PDB file of C-alpha atoms in Angstrom:
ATOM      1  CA  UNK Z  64     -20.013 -21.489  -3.024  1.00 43.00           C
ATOM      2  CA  UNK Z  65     -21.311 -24.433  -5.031  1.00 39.00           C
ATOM      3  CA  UNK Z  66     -24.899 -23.124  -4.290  1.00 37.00           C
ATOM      4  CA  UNK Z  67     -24.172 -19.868  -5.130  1.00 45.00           C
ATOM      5  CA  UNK Z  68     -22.924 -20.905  -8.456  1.00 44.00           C
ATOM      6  CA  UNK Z  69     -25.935 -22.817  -9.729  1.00 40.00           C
ATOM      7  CA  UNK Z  70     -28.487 -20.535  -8.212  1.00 40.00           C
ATOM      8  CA  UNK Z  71     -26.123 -17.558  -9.947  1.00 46.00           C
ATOM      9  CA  UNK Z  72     -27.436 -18.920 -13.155  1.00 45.00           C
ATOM     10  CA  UNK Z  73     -31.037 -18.099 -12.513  1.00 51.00           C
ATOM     11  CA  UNK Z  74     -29.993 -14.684 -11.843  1.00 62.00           C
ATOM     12  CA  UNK Z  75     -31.234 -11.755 -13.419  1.00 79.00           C
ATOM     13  CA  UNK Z  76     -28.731 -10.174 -14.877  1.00 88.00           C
ATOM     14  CA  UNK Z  77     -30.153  -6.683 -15.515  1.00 91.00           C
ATOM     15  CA  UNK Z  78     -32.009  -6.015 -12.061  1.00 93.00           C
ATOM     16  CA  UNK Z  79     -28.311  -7.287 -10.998  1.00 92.00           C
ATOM     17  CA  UNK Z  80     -26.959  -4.510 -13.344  1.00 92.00           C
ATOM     18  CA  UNK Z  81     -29.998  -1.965 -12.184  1.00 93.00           C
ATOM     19  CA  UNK Z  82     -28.968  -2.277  -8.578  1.00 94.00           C
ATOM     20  CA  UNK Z  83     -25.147  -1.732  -9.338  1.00 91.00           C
ATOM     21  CA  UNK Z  84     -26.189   1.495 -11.122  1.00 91.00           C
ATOM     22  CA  UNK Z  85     -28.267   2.953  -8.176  1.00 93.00           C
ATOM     23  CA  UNK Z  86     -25.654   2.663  -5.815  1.00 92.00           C
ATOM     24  CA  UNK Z  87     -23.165   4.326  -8.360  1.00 88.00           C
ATOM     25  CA  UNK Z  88     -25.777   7.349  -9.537  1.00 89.00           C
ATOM     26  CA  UNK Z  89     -27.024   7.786  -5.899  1.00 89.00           C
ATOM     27  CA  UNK Z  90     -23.451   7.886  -4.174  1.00 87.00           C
ATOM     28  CA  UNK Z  91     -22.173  10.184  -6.663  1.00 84.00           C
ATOM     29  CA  UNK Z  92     -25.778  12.712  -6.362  1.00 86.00           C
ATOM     30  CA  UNK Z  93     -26.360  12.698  -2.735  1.00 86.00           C
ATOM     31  CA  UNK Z  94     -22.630  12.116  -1.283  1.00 86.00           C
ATOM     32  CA  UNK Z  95     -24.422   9.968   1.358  1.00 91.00           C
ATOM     33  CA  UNK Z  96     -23.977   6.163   1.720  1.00 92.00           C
ATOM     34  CA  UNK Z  97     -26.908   5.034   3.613  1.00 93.00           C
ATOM     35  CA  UNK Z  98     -29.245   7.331   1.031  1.00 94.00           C
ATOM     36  CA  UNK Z  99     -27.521   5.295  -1.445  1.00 93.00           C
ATOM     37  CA  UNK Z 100     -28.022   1.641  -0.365  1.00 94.00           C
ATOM     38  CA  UNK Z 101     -31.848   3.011   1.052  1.00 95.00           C
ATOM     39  CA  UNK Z 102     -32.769   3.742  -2.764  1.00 95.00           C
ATOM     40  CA  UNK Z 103     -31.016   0.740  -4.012  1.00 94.00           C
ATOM     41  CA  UNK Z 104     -32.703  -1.867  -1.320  1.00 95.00           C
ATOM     42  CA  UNK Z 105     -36.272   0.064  -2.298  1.00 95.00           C
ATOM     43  CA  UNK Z 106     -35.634  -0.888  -6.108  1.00 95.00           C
ATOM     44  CA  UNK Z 107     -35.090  -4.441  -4.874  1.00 94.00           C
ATOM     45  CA  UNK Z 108     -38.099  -4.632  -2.416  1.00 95.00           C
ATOM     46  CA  UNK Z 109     -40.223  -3.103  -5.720  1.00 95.00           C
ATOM     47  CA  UNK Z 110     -38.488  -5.849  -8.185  1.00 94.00           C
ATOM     48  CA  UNK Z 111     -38.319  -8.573  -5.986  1.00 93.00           C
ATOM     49  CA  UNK Z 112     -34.978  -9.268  -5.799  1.00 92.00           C
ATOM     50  CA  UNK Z 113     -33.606 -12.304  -4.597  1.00 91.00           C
ATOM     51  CA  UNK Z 114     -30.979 -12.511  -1.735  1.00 89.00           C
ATOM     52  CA  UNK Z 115     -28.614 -13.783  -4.351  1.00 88.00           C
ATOM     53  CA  UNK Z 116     -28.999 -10.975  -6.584  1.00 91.00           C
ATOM     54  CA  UNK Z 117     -28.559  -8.385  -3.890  1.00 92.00           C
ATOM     55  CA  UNK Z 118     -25.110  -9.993  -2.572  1.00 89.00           C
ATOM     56  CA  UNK Z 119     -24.528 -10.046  -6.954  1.00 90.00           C
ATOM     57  CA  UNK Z 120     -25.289  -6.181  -7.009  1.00 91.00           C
ATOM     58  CA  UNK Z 121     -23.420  -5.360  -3.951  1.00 90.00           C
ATOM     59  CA  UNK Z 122     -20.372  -7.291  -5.643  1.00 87.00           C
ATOM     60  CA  UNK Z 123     -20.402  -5.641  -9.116  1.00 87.00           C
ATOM     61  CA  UNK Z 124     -20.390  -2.376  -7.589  1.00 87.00           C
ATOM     62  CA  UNK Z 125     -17.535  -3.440  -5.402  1.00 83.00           C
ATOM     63  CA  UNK Z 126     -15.163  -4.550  -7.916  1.00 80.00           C
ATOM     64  CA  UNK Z 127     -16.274  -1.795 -10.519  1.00 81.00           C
ATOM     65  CA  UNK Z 128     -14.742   0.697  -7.944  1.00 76.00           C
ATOM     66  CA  UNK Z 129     -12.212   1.828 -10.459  1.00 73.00           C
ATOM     67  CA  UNK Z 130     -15.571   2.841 -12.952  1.00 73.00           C
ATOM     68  CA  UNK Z 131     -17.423   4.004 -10.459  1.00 73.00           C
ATOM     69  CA  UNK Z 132     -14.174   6.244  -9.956  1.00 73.00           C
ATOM     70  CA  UNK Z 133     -13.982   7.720 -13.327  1.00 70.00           C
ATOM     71  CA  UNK Z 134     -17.499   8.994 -13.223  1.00 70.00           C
ATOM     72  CA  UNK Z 135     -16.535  11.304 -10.554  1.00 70.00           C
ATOM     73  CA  UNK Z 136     -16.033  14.876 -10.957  1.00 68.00           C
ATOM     74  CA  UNK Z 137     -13.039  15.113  -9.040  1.00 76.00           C
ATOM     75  CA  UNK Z 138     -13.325  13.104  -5.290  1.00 83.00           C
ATOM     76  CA  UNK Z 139     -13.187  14.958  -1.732  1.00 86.00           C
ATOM     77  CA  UNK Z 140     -12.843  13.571   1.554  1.00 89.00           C
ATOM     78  CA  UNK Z 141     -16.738  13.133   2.068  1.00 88.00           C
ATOM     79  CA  UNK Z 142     -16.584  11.341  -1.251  1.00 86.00           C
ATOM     80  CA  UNK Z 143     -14.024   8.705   0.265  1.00 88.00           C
ATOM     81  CA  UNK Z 144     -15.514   8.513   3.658  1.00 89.00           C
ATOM     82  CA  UNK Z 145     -19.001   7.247   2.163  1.00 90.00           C
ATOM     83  CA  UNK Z 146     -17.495   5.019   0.001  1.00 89.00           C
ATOM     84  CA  UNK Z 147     -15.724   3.376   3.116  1.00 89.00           C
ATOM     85  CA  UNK Z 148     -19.000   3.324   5.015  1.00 90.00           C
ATOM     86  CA  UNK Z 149     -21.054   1.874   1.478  1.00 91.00           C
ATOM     87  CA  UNK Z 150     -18.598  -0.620   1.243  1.00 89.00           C
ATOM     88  CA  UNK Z 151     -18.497  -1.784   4.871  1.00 89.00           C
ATOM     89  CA  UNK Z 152     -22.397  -1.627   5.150  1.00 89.00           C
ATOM     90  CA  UNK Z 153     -22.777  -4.531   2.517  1.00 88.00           C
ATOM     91  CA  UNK Z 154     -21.404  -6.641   5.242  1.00 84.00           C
ATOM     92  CA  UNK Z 155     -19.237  -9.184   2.004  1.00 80.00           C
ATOM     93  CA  UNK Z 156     -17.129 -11.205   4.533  1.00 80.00           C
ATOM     94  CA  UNK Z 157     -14.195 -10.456   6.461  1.00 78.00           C
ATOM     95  CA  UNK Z 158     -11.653 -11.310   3.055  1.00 83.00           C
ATOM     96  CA  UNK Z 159     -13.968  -9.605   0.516  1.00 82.00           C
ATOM     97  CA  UNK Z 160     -14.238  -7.032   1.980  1.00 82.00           C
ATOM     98  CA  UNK Z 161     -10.751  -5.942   3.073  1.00 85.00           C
ATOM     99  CA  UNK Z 162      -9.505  -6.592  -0.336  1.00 85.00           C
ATOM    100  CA  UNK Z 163     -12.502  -3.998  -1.761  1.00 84.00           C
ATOM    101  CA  UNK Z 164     -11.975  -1.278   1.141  1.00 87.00           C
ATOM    102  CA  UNK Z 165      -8.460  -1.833   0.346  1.00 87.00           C
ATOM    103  CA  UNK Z 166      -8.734  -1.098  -3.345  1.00 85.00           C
ATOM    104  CA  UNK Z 167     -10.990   1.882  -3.131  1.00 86.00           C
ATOM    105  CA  UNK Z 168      -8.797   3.594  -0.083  1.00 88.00           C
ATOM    106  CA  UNK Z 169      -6.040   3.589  -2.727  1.00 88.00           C
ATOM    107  CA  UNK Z 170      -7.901   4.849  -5.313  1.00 87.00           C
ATOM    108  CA  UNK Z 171      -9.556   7.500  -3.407  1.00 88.00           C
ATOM    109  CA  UNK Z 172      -6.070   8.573  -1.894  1.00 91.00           C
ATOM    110  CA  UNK Z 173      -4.116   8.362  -5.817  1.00 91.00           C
ATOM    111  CA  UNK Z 174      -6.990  10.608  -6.957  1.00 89.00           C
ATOM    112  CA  UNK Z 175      -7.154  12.902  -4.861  1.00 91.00           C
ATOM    113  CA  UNK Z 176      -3.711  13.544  -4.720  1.00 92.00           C
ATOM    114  CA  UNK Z 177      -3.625  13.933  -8.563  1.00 90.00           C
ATOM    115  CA  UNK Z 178      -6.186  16.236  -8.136  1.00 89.00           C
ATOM    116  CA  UNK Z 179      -4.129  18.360  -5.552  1.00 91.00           C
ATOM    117  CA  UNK Z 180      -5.756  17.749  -2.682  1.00 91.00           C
ATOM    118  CA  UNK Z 181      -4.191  14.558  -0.897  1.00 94.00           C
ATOM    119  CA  UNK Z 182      -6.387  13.126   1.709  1.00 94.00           C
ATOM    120  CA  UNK Z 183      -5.969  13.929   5.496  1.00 94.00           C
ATOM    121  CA  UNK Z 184      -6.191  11.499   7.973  1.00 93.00           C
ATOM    122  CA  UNK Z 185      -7.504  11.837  11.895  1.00 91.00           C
ATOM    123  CA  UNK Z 186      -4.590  11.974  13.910  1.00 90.00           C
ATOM    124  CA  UNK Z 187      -6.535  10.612  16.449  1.00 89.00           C
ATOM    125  CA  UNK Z 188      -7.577   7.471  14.608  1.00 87.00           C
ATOM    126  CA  UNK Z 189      -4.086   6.486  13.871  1.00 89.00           C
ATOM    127  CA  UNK Z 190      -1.727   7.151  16.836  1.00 84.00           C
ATOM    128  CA  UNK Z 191       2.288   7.339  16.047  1.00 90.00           C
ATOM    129  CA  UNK Z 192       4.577   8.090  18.441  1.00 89.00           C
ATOM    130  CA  UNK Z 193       5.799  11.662  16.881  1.00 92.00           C
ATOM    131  CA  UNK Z 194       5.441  15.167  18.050  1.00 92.00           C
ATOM    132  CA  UNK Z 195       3.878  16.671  15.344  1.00 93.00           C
ATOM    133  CA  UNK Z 196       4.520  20.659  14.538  1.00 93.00           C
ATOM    134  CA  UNK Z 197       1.888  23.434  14.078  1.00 95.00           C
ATOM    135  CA  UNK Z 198       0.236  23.091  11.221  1.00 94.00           C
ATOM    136  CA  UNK Z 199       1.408  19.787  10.503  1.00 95.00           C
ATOM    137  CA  UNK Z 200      -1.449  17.027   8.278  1.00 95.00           C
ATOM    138  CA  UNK Z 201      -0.972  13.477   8.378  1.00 96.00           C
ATOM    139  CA  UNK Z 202      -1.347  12.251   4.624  1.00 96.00           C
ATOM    140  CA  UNK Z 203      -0.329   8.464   4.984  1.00 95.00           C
ATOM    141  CA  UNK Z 204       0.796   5.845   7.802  1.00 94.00           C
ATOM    142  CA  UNK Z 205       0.802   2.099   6.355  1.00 93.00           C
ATOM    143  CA  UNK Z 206       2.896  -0.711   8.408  1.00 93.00           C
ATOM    144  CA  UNK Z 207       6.302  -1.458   6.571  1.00 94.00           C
ATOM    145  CA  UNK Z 208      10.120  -2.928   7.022  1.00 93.00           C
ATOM    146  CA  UNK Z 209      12.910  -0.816   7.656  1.00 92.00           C
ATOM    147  CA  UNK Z 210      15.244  -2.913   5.350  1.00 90.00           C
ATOM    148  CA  UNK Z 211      19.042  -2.539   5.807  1.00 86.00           C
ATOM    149  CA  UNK Z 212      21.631  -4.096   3.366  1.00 77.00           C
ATOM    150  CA  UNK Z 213      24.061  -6.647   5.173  1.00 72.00           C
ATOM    151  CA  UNK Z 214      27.442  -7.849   3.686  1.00 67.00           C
ATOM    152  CA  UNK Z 215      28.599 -11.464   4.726  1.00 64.00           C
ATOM    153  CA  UNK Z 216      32.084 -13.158   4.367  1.00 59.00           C
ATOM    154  CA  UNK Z 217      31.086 -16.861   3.306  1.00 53.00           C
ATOM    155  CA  UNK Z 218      34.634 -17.938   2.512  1.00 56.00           C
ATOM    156  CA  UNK Z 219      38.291 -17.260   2.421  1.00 53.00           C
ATOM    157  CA  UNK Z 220      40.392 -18.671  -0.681  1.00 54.00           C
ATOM    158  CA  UNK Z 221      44.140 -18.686  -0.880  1.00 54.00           C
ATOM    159  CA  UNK Z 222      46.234 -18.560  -4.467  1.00 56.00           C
ATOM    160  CA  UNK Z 223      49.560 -17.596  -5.526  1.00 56.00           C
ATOM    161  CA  UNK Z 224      52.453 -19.859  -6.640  1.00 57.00           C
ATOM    162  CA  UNK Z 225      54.174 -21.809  -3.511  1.00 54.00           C
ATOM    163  CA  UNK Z 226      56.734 -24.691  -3.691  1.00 56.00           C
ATOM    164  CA  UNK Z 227      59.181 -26.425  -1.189  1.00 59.00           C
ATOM    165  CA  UNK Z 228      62.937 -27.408  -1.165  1.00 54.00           C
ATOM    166  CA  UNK Z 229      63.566 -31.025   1.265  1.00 58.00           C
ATOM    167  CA  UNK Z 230      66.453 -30.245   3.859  1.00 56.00           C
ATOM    168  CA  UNK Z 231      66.732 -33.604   4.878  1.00 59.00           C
ATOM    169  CA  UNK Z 232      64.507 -36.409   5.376  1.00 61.00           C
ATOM    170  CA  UNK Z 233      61.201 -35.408   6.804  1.00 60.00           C
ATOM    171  CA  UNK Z 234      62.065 -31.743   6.878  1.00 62.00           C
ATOM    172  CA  UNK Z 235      60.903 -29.391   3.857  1.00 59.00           C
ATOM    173  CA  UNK Z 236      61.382 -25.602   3.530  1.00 56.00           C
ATOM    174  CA  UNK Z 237      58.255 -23.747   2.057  1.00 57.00           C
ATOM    175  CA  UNK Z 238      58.735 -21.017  -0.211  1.00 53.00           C
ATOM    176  CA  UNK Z 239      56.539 -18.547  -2.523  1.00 54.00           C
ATOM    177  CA  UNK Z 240      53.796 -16.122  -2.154  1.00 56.00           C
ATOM    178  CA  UNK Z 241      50.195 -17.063  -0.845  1.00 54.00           C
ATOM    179  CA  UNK Z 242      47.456 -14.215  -1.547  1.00 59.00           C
ATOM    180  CA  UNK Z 243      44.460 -14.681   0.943  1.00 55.00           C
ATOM    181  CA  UNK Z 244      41.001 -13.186  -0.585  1.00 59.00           C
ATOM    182  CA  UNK Z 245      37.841 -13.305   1.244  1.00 61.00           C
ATOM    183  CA  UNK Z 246      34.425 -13.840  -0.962  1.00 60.00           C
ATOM    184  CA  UNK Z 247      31.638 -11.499   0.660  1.00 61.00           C
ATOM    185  CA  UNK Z 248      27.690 -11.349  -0.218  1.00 62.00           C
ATOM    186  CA  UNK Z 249      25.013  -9.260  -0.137  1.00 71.00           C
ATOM    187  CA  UNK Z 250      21.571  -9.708   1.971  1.00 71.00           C
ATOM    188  CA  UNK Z 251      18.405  -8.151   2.826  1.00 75.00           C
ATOM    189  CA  UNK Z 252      17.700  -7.954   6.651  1.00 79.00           C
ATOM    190  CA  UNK Z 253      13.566  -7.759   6.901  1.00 79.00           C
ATOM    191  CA  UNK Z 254      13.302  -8.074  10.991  1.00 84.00           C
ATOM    192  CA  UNK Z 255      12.988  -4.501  11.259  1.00 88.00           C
ATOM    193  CA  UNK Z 256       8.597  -4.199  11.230  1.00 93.00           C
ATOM    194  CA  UNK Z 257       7.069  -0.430  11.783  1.00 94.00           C
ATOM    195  CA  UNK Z 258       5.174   2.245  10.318  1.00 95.00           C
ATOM    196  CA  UNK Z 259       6.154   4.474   7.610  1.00 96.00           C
ATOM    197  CA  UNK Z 260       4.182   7.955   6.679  1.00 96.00           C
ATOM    198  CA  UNK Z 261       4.085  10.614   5.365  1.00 96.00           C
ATOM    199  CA  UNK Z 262       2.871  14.464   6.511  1.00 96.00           C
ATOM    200  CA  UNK Z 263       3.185  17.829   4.341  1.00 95.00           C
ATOM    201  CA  UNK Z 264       6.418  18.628   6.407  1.00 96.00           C
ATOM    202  CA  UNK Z 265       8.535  15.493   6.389  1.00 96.00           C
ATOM    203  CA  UNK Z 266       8.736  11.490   5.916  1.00 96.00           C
ATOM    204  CA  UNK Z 267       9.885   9.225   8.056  1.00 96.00           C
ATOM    205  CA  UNK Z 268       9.591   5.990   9.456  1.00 96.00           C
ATOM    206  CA  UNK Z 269       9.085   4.487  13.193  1.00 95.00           C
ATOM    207  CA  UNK Z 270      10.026   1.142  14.050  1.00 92.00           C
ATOM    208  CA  UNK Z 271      13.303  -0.595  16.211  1.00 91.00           C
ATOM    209  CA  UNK Z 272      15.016   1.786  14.571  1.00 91.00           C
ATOM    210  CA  UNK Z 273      14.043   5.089  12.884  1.00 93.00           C
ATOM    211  CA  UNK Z 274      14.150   8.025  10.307  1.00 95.00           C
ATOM    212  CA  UNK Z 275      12.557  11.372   9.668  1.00 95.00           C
ATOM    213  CA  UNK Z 276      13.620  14.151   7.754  1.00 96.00           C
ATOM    214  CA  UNK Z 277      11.740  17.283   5.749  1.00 95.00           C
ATOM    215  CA  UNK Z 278      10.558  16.435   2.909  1.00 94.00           C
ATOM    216  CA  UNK Z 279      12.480  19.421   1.171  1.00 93.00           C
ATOM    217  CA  UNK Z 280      15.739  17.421   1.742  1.00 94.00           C
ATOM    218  CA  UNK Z 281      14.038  14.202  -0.154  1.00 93.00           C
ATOM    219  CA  UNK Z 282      15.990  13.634  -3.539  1.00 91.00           C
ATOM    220  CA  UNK Z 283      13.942  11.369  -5.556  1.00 89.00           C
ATOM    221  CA  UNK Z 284      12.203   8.382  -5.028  1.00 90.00           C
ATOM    222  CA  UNK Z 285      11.809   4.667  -6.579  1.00 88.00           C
ATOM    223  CA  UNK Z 286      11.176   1.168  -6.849  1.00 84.00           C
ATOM    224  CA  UNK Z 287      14.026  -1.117  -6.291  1.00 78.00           C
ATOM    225  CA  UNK Z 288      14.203  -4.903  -5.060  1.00 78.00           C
ATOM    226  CA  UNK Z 289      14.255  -4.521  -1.570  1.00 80.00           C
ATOM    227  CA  UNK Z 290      11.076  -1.857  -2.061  1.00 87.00           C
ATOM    228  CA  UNK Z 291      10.814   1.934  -1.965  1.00 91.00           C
ATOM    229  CA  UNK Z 292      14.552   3.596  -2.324  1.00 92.00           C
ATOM    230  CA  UNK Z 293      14.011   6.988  -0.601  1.00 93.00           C
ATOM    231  CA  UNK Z 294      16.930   9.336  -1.512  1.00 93.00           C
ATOM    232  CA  UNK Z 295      18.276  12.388   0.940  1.00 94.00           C
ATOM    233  CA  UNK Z 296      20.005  15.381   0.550  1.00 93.00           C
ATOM    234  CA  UNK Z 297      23.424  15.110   1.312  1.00 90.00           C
ATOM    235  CA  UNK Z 298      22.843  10.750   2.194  1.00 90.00           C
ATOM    236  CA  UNK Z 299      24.607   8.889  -0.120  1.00 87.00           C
ATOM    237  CA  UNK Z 300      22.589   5.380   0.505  1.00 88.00           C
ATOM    238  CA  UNK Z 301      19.181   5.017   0.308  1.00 91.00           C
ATOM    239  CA  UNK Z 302      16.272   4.276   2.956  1.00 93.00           C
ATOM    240  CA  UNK Z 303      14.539   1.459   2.353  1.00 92.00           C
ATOM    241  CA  UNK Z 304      11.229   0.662   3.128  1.00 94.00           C
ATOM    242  CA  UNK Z 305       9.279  -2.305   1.762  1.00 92.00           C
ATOM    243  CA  UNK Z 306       5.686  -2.624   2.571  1.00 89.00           C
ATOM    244  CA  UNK Z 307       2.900  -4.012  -0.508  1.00 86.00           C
ATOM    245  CA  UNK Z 308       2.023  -1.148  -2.944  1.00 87.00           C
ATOM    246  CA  UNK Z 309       3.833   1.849  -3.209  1.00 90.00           C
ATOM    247  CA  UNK Z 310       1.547   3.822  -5.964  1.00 92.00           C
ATOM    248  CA  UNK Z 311      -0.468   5.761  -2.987  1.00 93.00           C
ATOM    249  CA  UNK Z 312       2.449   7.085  -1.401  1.00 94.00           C
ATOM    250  CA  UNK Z 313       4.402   7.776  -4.431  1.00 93.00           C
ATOM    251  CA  UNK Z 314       1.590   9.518  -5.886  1.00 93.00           C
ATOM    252  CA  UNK Z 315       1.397  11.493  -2.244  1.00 95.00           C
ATOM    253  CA  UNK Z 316       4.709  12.202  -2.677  1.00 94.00           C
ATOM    254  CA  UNK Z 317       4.658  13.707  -6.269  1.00 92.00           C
ATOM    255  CA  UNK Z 318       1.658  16.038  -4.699  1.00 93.00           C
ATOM    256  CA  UNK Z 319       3.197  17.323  -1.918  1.00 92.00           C
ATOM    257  CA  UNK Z 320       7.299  18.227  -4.058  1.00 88.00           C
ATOM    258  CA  UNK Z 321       4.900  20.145  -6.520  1.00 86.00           C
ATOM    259  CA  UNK Z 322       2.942  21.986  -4.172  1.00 79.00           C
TER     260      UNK Z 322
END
């Protein structure tokens, strides 16, 4: 890293810059990944680029996914697929590069569900444990808690005025009132670990325990503390399911109710 830094400084900036563009003009011409990093590896064979400046271009492109996003006319499947494969074929490092493929898979999936057309995924590629209907598209799975609301009783106080009259000696008569209350809290119970998703028929969730419903008994949606509140028809407390960004599903969601 310390390397890196110093050698970063004899850079050049604008073959850096040149290389970031290629990747960006060629994926969004051609639709094809491996045409994409072919044209930009020739530029850097012509201008010879260092391996420094390569990894640099590779980078820039990788965190200006959200840019790179904007310049499309509208994104399709292909569009997402390439990007996975563009991003995967700059080999970054195991951490880099989950947090980049993780990015882009949520832009790609908010977009394209804004646009209408929410992604499908290969029911092969991502088994769950569901018989799924005729016609029925997977359009989300990520792994999540199934959190449940517990109530505890952490004390028990007494009140109420009491006295005592003395018989005789050593021997006392109590009388009054006593009121017993009990002081109860609320917790979060996060054991429960599964997979929640989503389909154009229904949502649900699989796990120790499990829900599933049609998605034209789902209420409304939001954020609360404990994560995504999902509200049913005819339910009067909410599912909860907690997992660590809820804008791709939500955005799903909002597709599939206006469809």
């Amino acid at each position: 890293m310390f390397l890196d830094n110093i050698f970063g400084l004899f850079a050049n900036d604008k073959l850096v810059n040149d290389f970031q563009n290629i990747l960006f003009n060629e994926l969004v011409q051609k639709h094809d990944a491996s045409i994409a990093l072919s044209k930009a590896m020739y530029f850097a064979e012509q201008n010879n680029m260092s391996g420094l400046e390569i990894k640099r271009g590779k980078l820039k492109f990788a965190q200006g996914i959200e840019s790179f996003m904007e310049r499309l006319n509208g994104i399709s499947a292909r569009d997402m697929e390439e990007l996975v494969n563009l991003i995967k074929s700059f080999r970054l490092g195991e951490n880099e590069e989950q947090e980049t493929l993780k990015l882009a898979l949520k832009k790609c999936l908010i977009l394209m569900a804004q646009q209408g057309t929410p992604y499908e995924f290969d029911k092969n590629e991502i088994p769950l444990s569901i018989v799924y209907k005729n016609g029925e598209k997977l359009y989300y799975a990520h792994s999540a808690i199934n959190v449940k609301k517990r109530k505890k009783t952490v004390g028990a106080y007494f009140s109420g005025p009491v006295g005592s009259i003395q018989i005789c000696k050593g021997l006392k008569y109590r009388v009054g009132s006593m009121n017993v209350s009990r002081k109860t809290v609320e917790s979060y119970d996060t054991s429960d670990k599964g997979i929640f998703y989503i389909t154009n028929m229904r949502i649900g969730y699989l796990g120790n325990t499990q829900f599933s419903f049609d998605l034209k008994k789902l209420v409304s949606i939001q954020n609360g503390e404990a994560g995504l509140l999902i509200y049913k028809q005819g339910r009067e407390n909410p599912f909860m399911v907690a997992f660590d960004d809820y804008d791709a599903p939500c955005s799903i969601l909002s597709c599939l109710l206006n469809q």
